PDB file of C-alpha atoms in Angstrom:
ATOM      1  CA  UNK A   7       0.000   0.000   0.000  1.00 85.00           C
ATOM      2  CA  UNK A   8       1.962   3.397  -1.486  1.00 90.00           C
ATOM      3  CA  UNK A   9      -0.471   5.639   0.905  1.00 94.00           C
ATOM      4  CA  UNK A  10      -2.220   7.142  -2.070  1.00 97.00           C
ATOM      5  CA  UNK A  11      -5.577   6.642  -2.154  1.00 97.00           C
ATOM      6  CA  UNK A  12      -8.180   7.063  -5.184  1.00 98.00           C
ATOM      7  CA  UNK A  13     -11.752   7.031  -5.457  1.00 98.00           C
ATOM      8  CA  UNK A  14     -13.963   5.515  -7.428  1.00 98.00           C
ATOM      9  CA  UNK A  15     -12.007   2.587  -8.296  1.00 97.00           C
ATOM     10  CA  UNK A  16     -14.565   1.821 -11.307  1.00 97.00           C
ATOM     11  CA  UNK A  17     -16.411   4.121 -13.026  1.00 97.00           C
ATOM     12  CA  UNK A  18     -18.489   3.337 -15.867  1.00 97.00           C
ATOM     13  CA  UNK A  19     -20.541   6.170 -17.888  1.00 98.00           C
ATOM     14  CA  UNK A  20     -21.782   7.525 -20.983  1.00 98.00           C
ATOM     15  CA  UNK A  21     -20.234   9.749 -24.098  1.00 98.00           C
ATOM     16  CA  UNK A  22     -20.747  13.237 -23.140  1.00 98.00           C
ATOM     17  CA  UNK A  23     -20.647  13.167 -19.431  1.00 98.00           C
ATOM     18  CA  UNK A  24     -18.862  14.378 -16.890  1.00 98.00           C
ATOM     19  CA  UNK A  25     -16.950  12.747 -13.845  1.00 98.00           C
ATOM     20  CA  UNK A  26     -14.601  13.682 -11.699  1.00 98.00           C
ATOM     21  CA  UNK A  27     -11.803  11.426  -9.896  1.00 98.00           C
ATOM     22  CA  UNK A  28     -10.613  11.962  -6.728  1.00 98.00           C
ATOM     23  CA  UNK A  29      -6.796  11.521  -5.045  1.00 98.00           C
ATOM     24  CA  UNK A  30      -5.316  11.568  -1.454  1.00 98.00           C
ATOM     25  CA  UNK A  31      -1.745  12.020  -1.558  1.00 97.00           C
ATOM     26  CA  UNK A  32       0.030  10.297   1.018  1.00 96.00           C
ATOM     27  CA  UNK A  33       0.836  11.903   4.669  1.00 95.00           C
ATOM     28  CA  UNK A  34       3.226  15.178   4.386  1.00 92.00           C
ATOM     29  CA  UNK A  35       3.301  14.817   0.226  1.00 94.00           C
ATOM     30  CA  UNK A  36       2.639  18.337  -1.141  1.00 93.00           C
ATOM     31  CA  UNK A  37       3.065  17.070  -5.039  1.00 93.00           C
ATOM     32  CA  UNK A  38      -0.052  15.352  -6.705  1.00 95.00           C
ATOM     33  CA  UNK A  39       0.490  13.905 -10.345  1.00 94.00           C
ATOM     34  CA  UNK A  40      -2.254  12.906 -12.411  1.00 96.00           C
ATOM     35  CA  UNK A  41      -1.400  10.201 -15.353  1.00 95.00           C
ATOM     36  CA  UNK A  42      -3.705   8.062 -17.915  1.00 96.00           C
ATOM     37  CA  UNK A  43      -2.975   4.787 -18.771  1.00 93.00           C
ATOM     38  CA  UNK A  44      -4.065   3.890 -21.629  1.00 87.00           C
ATOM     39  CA  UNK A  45      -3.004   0.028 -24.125  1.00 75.00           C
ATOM     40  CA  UNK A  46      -1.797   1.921 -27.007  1.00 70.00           C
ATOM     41  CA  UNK A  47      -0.055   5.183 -24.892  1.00 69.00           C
ATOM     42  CA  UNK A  48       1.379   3.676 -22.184  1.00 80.00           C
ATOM     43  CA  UNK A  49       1.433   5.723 -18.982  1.00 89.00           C
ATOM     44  CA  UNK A  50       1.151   9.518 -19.767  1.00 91.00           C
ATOM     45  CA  UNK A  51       1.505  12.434 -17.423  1.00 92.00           C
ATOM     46  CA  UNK A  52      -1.480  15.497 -17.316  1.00 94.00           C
ATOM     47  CA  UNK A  53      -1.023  17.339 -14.739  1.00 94.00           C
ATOM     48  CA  UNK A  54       1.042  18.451 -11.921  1.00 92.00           C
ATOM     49  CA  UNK A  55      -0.008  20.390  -8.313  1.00 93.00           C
ATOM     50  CA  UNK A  56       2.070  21.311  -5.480  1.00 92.00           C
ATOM     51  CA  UNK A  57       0.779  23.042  -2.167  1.00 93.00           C
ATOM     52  CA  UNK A  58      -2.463  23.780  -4.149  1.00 94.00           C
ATOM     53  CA  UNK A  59      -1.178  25.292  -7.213  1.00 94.00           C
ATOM     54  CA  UNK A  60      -0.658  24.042 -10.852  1.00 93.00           C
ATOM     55  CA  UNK A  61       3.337  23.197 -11.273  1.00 90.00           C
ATOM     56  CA  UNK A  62       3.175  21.721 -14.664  1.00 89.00           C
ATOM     57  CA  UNK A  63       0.802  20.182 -17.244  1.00 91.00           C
ATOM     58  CA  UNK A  64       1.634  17.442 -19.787  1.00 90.00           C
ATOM     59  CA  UNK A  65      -0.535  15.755 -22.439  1.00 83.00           C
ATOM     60  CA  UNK A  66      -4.110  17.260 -20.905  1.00 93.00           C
ATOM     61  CA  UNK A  67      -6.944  17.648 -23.001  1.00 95.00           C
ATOM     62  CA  UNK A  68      -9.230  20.846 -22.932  1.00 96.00           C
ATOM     63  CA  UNK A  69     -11.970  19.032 -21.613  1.00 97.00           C
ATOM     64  CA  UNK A  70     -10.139  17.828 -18.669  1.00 97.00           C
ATOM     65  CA  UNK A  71      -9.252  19.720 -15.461  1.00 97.00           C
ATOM     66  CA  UNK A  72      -7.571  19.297 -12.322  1.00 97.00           C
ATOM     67  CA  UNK A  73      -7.450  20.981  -8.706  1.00 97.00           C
ATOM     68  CA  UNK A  74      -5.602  20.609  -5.991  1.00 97.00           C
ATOM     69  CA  UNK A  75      -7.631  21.998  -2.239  1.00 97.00           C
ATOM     70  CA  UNK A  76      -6.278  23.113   0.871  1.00 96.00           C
ATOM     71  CA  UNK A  77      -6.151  19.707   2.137  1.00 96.00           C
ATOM     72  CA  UNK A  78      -4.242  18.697  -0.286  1.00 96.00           C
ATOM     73  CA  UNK A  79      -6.647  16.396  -1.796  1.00 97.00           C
ATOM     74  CA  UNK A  80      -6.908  16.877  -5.677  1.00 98.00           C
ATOM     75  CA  UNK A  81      -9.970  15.961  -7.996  1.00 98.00           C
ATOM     76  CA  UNK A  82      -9.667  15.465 -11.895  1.00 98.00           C
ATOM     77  CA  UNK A  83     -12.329  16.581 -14.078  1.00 98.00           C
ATOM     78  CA  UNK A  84     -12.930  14.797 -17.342  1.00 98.00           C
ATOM     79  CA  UNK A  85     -15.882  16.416 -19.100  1.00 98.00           C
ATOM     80  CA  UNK A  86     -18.043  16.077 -22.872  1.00 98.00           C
ATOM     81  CA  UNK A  87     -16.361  12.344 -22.378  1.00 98.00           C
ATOM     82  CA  UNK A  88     -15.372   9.915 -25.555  1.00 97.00           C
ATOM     83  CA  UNK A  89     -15.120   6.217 -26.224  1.00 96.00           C
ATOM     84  CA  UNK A  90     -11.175   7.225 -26.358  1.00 94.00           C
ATOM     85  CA  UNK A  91     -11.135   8.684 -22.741  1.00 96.00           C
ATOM     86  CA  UNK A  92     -11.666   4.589 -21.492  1.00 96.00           C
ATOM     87  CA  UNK A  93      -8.623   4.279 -19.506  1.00 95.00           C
ATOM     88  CA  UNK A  94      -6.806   3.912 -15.984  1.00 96.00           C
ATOM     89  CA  UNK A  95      -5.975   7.380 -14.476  1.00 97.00           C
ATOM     90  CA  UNK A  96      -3.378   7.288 -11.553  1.00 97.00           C
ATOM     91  CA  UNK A  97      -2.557   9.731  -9.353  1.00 97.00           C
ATOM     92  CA  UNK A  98       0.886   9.716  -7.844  1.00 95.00           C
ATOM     93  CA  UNK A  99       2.425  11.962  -5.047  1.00 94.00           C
ATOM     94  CA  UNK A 100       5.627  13.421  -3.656  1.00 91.00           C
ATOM     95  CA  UNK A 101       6.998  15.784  -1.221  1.00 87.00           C
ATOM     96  CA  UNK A 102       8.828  17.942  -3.562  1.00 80.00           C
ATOM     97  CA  UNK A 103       7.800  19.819  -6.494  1.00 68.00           C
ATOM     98  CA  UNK A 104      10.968  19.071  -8.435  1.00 73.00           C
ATOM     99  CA  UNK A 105      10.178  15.584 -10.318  1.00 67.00           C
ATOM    100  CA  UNK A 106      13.997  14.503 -10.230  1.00 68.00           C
ATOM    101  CA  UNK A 107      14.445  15.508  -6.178  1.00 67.00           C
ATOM    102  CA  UNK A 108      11.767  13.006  -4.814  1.00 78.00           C
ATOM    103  CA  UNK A 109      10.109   9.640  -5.578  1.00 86.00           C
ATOM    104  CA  UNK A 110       6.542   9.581  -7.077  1.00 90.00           C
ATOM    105  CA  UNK A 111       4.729   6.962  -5.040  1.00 93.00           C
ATOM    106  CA  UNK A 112       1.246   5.742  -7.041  1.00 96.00           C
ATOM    107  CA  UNK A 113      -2.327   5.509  -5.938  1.00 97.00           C
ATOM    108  CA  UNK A 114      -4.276   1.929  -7.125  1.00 96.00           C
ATOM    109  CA  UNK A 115      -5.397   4.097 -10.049  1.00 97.00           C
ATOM    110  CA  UNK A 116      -9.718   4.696 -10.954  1.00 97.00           C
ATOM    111  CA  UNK A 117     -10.685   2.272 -14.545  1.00 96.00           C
ATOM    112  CA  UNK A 118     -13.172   5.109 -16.255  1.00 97.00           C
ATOM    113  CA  UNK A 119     -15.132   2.948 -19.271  1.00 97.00           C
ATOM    114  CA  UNK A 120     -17.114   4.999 -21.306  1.00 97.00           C
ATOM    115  CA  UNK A 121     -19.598   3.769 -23.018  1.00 96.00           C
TER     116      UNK A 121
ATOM    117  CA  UNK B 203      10.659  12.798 -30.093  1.00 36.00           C
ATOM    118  CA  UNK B 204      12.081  12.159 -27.321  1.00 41.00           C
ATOM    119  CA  UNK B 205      11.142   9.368 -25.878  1.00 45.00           C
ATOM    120  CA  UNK B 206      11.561   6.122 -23.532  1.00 52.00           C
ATOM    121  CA  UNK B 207      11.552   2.809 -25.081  1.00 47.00           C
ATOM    122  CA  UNK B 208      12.106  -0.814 -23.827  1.00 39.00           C
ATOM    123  CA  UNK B 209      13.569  -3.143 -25.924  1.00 44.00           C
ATOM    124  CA  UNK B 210      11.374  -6.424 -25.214  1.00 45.00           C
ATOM    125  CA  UNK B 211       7.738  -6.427 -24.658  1.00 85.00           C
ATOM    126  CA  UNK B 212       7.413  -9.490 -22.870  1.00 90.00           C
ATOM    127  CA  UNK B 213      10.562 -11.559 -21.437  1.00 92.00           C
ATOM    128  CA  UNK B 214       9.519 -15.229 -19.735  1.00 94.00           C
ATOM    129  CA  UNK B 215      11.714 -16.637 -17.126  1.00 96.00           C
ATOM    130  CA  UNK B 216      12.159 -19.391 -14.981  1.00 96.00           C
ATOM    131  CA  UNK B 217      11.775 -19.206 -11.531  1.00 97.00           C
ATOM    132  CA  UNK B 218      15.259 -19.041  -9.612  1.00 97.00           C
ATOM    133  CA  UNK B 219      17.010 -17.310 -12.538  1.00 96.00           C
ATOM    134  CA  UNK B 220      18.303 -13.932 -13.296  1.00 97.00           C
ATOM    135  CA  UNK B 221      16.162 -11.339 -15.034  1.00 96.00           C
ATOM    136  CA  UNK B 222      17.252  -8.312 -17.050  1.00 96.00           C
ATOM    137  CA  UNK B 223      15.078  -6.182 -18.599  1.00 95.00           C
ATOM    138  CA  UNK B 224      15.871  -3.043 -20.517  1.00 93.00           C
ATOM    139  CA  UNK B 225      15.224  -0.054 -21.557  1.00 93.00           C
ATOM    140  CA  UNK B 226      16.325   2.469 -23.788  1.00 92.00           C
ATOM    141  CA  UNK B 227      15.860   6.294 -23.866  1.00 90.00           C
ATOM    142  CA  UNK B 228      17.339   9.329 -26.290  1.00 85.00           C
ATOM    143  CA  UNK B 229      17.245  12.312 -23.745  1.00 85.00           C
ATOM    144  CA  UNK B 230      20.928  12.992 -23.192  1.00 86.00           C
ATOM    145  CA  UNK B 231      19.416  15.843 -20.719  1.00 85.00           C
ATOM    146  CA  UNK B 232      17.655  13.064 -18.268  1.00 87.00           C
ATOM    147  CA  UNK B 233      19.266  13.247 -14.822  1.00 88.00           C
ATOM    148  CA  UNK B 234      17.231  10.261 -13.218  1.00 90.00           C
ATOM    149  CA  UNK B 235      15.967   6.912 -13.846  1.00 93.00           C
ATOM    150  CA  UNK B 236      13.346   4.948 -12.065  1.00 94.00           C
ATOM    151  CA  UNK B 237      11.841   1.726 -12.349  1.00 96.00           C
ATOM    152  CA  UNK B 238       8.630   0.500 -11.363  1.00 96.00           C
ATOM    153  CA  UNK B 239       6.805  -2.604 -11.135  1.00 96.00           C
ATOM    154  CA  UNK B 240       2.760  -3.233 -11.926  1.00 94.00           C
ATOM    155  CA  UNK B 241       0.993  -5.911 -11.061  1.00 93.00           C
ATOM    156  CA  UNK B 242      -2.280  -6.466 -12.424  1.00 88.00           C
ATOM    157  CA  UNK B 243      -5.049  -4.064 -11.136  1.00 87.00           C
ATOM    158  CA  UNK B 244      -2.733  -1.903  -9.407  1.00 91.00           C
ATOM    159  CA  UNK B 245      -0.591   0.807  -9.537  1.00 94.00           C
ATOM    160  CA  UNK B 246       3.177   1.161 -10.319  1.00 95.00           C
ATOM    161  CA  UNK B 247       5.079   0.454  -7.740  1.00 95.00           C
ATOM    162  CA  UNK B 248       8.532   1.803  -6.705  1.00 94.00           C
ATOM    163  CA  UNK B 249      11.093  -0.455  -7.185  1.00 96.00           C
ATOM    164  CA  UNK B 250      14.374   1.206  -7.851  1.00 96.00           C
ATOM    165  CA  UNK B 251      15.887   4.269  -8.939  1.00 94.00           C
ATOM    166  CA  UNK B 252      19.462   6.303 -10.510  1.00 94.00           C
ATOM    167  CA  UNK B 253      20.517   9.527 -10.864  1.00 91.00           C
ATOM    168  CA  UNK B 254      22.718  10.142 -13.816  1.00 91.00           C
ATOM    169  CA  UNK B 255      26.212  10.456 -11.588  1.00 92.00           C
ATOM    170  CA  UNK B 256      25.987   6.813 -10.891  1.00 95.00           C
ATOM    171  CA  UNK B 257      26.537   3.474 -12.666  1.00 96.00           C
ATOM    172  CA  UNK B 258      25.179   1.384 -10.548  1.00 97.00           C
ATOM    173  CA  UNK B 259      22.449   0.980  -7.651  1.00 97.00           C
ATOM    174  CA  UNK B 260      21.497  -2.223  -5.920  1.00 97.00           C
ATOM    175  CA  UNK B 261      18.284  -2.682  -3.576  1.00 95.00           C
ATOM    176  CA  UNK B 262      17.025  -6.271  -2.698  1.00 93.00           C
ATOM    177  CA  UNK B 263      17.156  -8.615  -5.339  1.00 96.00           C
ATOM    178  CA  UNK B 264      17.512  -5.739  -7.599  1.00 98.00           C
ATOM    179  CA  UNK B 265      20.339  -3.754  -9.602  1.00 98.00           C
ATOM    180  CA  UNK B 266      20.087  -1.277 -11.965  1.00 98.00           C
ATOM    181  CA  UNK B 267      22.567  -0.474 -14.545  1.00 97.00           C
ATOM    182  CA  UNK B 268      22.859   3.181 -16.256  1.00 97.00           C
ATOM    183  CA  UNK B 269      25.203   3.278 -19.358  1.00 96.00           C
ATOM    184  CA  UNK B 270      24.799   6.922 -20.332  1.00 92.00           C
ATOM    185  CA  UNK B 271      27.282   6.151 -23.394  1.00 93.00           C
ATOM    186  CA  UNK B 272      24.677   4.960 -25.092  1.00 94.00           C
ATOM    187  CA  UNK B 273      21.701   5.618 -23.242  1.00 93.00           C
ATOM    188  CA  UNK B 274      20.594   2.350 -21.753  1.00 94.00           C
ATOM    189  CA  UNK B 275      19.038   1.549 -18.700  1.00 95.00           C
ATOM    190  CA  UNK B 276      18.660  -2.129 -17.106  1.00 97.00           C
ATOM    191  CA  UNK B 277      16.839  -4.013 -14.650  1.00 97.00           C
ATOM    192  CA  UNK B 278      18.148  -7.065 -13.240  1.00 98.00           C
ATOM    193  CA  UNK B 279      15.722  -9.581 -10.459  1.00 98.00           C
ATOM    194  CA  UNK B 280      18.123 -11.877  -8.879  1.00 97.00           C
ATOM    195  CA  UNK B 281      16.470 -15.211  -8.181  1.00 97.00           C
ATOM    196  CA  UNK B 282      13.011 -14.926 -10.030  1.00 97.00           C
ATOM    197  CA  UNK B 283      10.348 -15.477  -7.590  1.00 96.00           C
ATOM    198  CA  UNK B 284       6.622 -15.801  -9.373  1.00 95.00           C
ATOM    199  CA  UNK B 285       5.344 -12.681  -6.951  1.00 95.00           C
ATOM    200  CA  UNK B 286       7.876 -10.729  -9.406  1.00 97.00           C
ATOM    201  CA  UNK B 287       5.556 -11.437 -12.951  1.00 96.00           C
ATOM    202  CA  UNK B 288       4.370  -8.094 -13.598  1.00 95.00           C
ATOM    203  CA  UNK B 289       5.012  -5.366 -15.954  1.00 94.00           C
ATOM    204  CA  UNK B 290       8.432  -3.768 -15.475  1.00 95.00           C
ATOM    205  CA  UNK B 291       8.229   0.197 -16.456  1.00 94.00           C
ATOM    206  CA  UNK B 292      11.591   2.549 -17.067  1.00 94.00           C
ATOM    207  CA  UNK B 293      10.565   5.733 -16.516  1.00 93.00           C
ATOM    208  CA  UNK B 294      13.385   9.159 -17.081  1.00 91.00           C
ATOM    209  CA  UNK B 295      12.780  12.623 -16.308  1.00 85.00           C
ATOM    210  CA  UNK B 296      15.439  15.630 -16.184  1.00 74.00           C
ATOM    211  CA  UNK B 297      16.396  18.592 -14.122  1.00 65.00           C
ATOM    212  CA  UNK B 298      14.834  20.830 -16.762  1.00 65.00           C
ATOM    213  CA  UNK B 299      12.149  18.330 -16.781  1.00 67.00           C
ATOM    214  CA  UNK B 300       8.300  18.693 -14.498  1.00 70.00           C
ATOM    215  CA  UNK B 301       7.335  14.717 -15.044  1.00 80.00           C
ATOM    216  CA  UNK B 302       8.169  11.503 -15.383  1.00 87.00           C
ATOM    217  CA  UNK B 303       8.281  10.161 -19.143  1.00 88.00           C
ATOM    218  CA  UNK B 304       7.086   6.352 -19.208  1.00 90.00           C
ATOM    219  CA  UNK B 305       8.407   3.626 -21.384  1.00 87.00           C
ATOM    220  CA  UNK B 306       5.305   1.245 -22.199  1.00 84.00           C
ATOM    221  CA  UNK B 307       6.554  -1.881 -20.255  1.00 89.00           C
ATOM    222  CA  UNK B 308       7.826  -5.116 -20.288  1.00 92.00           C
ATOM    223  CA  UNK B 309       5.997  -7.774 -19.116  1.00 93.00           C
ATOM    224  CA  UNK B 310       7.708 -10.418 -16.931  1.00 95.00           C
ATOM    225  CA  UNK B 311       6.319 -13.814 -16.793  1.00 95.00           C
ATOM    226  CA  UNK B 312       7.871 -16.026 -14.267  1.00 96.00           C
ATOM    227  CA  UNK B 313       7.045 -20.022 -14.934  1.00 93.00           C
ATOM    228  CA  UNK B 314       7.287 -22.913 -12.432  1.00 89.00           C
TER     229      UNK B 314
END
């Protein structure tokens, strides 16, 4: 158990709708990643927050969004959903900001089908 | 692009041998190296890591081998145990860098 916790593990909805994913970062980690797994991409990075503010964002589509709150909890937004969006989406946290300075540890990850 | 590659998508060993698995990348800027492990319906796990000033790094059962000549990266599981089937991710990122850029995986099957 890395500490990280998500919620829902499974979610399963329709093209068009909304959901939004949620991630506990372990005790005293101030870094929450956000990453989507998909079979033909691998594991890609979206997004980045440290201490509540957005660090860095990677492959992120419009349509999704990301927040980090004062308890350091984060929530991922994936709206106007596609077939394509079907994936795993991980969070991952860290103490530092600086991706090279401190290990990423990984939540057990939410399976979003859409159907 | 850039990018982080493995050479072998799936690598089957016997249990109580040696595994290596490797990977690849063509950053010349990447500063540190990490390798994870994920089992079925879970996350990646930490297994390892390097930072580009070393050759070398062993943990339990693990070593991993950094050849910045040409840009390799290696895994290697002393003693295959069948807990240890999974799929093995390199993973690079630099100073200059803000994430972690994932190889897609090799997975290690560990038979009887």
């Amino acid at each position: 158990d890395s500490g990280v916790t998500q919620t829902p593990k499974h979610l399963i909805t329709a093209t068009g709708q909304r959901v939004t994913l949620r991630c506990s970062p372990r005790s005293g980690d101030l870094s929450v990643y956000w990453y989507q797994q998909s079979l033909d991409q691998g594991l890609q990075f979206l997004i980045q927050y440290y201490n509540g503010e957005e660090r860095a964002k990677g492959n992120i589509l419009e349509r999704f969004s990301a927040q980090q709150f004062p308890d350091l909890h984060s929530e991922l937004n994936l709206s106007s959903l596609e077939l394509g969006d079907s994936a795993l989406y991980f969070c991952a946290s860290s103490v530092e900001r600086v991706v090279t300075t401190d290990t990423q540890y990984f939540g057990p990850g939410t399976r979003l089908t859409v159907l | 692009g850039e990018s982080v590659g493995l050479h072998l998508p799936t690598l089957s060993v016997q249990e109580g041998d040696n595994s290596i698995i490797n990977c690849a990348y063509s950053n010349s800027a990447s500063d540190y190296f990490i390798w994870y492990k994920q089992e079925s319906g879970k996350g990646p796990q930490f297994i390892i890591d390097i930072r580009s000033n070393m050759d070398k790094r062993q943990g339990q059962r693990v070593t991993v081998l950094l050849n910045k000549t040409v840009k390799h990266l290696s895994l290697q599981i002393a003693a295959t145990q069948p807990g240890d089937s999974a799929v093995y991710f390199c993973a690079e990122a630099s100073n200059s860098g803000y994430a972690l850029n994932f190889g897609k995986g090799t997975s290690l099957l560990v038979t009887p």
